PDB file of C-alpha atoms in Angstrom:
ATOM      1  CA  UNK A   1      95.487  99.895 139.102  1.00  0.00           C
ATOM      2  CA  UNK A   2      94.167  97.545 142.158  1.00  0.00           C
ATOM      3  CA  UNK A   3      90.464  97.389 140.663  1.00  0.00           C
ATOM      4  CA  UNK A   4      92.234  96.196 137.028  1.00  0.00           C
ATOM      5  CA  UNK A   5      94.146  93.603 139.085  1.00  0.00           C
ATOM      6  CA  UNK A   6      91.080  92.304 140.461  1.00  0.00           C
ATOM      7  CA  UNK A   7      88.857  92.302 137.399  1.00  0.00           C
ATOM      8  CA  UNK A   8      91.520  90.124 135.867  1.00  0.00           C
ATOM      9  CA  UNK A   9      91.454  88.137 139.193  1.00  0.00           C
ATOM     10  CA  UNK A  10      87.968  87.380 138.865  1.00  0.00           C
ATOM     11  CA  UNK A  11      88.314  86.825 135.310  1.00  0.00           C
ATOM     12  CA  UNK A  12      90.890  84.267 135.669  1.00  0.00           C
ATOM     13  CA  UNK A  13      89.020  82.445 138.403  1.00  0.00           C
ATOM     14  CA  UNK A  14      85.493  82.678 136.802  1.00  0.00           C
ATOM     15  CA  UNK A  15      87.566  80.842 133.267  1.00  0.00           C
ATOM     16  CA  UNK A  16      88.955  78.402 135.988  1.00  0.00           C
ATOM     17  CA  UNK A  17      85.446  77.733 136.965  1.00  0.00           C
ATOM     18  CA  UNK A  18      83.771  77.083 133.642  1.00  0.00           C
ATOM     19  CA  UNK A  19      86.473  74.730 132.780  1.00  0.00           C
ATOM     20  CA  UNK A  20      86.299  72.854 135.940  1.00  0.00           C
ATOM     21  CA  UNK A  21      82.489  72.815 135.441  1.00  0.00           C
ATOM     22  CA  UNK A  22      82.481  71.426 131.786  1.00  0.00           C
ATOM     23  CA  UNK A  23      85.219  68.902 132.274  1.00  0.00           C
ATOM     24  CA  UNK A  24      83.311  67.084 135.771  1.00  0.00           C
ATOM     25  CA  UNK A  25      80.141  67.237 133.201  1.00  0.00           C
ATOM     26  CA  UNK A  26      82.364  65.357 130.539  1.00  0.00           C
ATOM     27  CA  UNK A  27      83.215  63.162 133.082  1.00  0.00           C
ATOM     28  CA  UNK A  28      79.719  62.172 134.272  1.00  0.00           C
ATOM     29  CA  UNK A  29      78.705  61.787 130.618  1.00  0.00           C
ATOM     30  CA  UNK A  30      81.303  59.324 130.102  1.00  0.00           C
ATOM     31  CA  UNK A  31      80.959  57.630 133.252  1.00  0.00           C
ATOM     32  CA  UNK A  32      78.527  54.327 132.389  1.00  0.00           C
ATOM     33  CA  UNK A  33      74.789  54.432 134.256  1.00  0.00           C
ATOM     34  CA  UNK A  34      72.786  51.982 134.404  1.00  0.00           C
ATOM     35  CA  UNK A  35      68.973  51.051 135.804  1.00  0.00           C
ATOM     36  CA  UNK A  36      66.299  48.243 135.421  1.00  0.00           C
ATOM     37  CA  UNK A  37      63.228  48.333 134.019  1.00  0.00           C
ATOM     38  CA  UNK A  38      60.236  45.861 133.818  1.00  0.00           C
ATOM     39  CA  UNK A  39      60.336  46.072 130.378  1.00  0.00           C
ATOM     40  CA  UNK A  40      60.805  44.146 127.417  1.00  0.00           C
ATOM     41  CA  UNK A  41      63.955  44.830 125.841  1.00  0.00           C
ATOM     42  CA  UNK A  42      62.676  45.871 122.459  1.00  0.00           C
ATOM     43  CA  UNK A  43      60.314  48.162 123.795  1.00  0.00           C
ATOM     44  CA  UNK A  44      62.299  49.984 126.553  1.00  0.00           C
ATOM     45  CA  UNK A  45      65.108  50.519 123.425  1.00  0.00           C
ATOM     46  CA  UNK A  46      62.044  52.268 121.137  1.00  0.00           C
ATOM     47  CA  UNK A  47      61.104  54.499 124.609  1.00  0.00           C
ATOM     48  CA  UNK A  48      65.091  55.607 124.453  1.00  0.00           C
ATOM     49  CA  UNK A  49      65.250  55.976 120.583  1.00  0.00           C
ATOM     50  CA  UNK A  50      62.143  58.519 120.795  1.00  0.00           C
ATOM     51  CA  UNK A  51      63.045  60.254 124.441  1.00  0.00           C
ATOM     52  CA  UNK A  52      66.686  61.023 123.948  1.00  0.00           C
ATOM     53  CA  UNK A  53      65.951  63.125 120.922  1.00  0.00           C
ATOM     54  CA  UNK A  54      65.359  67.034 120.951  1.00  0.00           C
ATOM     55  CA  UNK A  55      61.519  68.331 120.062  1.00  0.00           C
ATOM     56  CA  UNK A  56      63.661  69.622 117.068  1.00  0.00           C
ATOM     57  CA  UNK A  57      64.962  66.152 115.928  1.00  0.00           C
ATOM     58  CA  UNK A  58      61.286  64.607 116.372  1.00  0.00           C
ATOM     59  CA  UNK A  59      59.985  66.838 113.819  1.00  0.00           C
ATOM     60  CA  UNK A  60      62.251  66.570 111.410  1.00  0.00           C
ATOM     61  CA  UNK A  61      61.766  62.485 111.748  1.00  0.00           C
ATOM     62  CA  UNK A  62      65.237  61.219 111.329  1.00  0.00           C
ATOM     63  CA  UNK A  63      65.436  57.418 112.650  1.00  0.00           C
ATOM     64  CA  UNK A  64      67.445  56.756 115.158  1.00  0.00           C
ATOM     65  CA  UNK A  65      69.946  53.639 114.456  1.00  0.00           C
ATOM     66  CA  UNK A  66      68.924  50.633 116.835  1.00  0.00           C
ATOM     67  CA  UNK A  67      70.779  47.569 116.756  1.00  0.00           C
ATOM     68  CA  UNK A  68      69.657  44.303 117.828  1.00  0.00           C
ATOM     69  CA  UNK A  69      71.911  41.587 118.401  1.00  0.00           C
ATOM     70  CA  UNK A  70      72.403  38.427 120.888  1.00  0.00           C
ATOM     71  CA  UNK A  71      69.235  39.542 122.797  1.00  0.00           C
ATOM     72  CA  UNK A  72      70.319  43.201 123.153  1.00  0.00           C
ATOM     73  CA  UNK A  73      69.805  46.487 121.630  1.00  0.00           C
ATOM     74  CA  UNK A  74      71.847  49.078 121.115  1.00  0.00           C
ATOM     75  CA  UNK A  75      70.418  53.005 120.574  1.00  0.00           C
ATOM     76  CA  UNK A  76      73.043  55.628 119.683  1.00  0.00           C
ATOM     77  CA  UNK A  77      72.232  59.120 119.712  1.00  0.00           C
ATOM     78  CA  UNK A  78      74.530  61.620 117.840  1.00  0.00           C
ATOM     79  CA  UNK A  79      74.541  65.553 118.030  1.00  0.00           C
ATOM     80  CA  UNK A  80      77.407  68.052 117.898  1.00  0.00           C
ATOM     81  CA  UNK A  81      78.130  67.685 121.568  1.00  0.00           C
ATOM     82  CA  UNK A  82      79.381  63.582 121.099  1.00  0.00           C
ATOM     83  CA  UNK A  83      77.410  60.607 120.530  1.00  0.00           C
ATOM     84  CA  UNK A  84      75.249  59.229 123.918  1.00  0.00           C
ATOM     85  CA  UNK A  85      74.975  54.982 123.882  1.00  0.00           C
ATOM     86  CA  UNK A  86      71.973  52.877 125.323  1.00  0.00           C
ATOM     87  CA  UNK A  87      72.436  49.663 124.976  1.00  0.00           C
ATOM     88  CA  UNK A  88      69.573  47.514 126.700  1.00  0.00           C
ATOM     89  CA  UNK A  89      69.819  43.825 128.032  1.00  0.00           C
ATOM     90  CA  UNK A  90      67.236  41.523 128.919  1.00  0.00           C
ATOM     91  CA  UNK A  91      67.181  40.620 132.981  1.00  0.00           C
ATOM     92  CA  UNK A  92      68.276  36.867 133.530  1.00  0.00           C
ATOM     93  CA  UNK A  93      65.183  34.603 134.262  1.00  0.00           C
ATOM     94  CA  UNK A  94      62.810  38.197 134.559  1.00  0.00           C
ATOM     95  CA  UNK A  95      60.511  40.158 132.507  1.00  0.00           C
ATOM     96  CA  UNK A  96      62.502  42.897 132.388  1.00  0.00           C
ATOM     97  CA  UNK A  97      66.034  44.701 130.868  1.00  0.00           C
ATOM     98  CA  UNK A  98      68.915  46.393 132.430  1.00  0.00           C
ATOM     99  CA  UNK A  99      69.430  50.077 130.719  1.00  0.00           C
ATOM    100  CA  UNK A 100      73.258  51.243 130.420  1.00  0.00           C
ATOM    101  CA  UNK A 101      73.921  54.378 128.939  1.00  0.00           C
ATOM    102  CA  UNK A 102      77.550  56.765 128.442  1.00  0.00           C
ATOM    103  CA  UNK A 103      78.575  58.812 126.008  1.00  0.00           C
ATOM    104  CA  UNK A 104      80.698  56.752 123.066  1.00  0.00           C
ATOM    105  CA  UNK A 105      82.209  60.117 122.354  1.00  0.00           C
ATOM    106  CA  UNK A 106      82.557  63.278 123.541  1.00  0.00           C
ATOM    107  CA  UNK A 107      83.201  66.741 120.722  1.00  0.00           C
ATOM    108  CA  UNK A 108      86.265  68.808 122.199  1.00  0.00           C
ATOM    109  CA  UNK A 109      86.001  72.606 122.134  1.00  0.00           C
ATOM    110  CA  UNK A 110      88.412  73.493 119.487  1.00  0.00           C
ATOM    111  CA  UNK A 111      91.539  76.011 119.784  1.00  0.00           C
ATOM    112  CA  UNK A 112      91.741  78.932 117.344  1.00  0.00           C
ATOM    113  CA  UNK A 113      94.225  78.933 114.782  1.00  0.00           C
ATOM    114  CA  UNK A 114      96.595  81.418 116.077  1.00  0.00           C
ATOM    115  CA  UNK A 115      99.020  82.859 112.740  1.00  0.00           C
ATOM    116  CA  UNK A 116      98.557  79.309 110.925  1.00  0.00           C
ATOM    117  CA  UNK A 117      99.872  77.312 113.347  1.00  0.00           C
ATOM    118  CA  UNK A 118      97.189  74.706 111.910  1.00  0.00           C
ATOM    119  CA  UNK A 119      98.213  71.207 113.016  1.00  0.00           C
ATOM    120  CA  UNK A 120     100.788  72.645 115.869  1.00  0.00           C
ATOM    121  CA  UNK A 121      97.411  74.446 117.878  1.00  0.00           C
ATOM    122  CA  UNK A 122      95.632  70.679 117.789  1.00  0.00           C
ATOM    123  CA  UNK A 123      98.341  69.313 120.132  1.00  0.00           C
ATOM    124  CA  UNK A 124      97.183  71.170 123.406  1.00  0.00           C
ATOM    125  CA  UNK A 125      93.492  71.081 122.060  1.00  0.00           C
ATOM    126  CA  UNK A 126      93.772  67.084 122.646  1.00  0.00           C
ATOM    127  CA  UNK A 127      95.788  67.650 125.832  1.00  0.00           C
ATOM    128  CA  UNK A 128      93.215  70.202 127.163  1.00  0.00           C
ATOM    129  CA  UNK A 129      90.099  67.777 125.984  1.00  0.00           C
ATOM    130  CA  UNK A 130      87.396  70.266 126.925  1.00  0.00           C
ATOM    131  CA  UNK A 131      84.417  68.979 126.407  1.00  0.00           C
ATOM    132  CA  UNK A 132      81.766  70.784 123.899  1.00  0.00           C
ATOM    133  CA  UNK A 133      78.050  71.135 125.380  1.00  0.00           C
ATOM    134  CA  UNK A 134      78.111  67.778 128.037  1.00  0.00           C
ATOM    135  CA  UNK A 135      75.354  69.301 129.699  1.00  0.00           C
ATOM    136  CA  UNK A 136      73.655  68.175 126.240  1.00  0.00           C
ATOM    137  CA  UNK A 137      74.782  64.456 126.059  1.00  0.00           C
ATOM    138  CA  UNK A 138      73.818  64.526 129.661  1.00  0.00           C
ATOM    139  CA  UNK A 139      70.323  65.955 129.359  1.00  0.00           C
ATOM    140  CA  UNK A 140      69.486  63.182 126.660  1.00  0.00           C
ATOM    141  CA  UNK A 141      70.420  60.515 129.145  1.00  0.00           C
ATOM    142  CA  UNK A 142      68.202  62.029 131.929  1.00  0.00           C
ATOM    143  CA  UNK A 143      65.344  62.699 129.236  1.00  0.00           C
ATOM    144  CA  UNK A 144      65.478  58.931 128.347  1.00  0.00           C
ATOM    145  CA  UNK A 145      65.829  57.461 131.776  1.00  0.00           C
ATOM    146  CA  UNK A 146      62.635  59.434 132.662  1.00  0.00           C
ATOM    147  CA  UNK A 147      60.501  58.400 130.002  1.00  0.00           C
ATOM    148  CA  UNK A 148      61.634  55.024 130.851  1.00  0.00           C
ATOM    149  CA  UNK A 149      60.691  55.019 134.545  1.00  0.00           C
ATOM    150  CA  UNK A 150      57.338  56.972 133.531  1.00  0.00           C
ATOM    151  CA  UNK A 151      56.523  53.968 131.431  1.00  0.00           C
ATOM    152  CA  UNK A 152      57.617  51.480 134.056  1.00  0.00           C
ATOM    153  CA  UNK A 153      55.125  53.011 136.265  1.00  0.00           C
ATOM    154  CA  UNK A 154      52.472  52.154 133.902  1.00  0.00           C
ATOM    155  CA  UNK A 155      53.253  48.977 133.222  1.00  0.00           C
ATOM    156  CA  UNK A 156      50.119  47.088 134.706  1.00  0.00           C
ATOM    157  CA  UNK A 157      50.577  44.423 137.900  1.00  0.00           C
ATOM    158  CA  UNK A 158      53.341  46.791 139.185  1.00  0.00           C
ATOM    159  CA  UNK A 159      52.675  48.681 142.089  1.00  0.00           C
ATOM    160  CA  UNK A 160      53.768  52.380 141.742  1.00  0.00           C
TER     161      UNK A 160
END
């Protein structure tokens, strides 16, 4: 009986775990970054449309929506995990642009639908607002501020 206690022990604190793992990485995804780069805005936002894509995405050649608007661009990348937002700005009076990116939204992982409760099981699904996959929406972010610095680096004049 004492070695069914603790396998549901263990159980119960390995679930507590993984849910206190995926909502800090929710939380970091959400949370807005932000670095400069000496480079022009319009290129820096093509380096972040191409790097925060999967090898998967690149190959089927979908275009990534960038918006320019009052000297800024804006780069949204959507997957199942939530949508992850660049939006670059030029650097007052330098040749350069300020990179801020978060995740715009974040997918939740959804409840089963215990006897047909339907509607009734999405009430603690919003209050528990699990995140689905942020280690995703965060790997995009650190795949397109890498590719950014890397081409920073080459930019020539700049010691590096």
């Amino acid at each position: 009986m004492e070695h069914l206690t603790i396998a549901i022990l263990l159980a119960v604190l390995g679930g507590g775990a993984f849910c206190a793992r995926r909502d800090r990485q929710g939380s970091a995804a959400v949370r807005p970054i932000s670095a400069e780069f000496p480079l022009p805005p319009g290129l820096a936002a093509d380096i972040v449309a191409e790097a925060a894509l999967t090898e998967r995405e690149r190959t089927r050649g979908g275009p990534v929506p960038v918006t320019h608007g009052a000297g800024r661009c804006r780069v949204e990348v959507a997957c199942r995990a939530g949508a992850m937002v660049f939006e670059v700005r030029p650097l007052p009076g330098a040749a350069g642009s300020r990179v801020v990116a978060r995740a715009e939204q974040v997918s939740v992982i959804p409840l089963p639908d215990i006897a047909g409760a339907g509607s009734a099981a999405e009430l603690p699904n919003r209050m528990a607002g699990l995140p689905r996959h942020p280690a995703r929406l965060l790997r995009r972010r650190e795949q397109a501020f890498h590719a950014l610095s890397t081409a920073a680096r080459a930019v020539p004049g700049r010691a590096g």
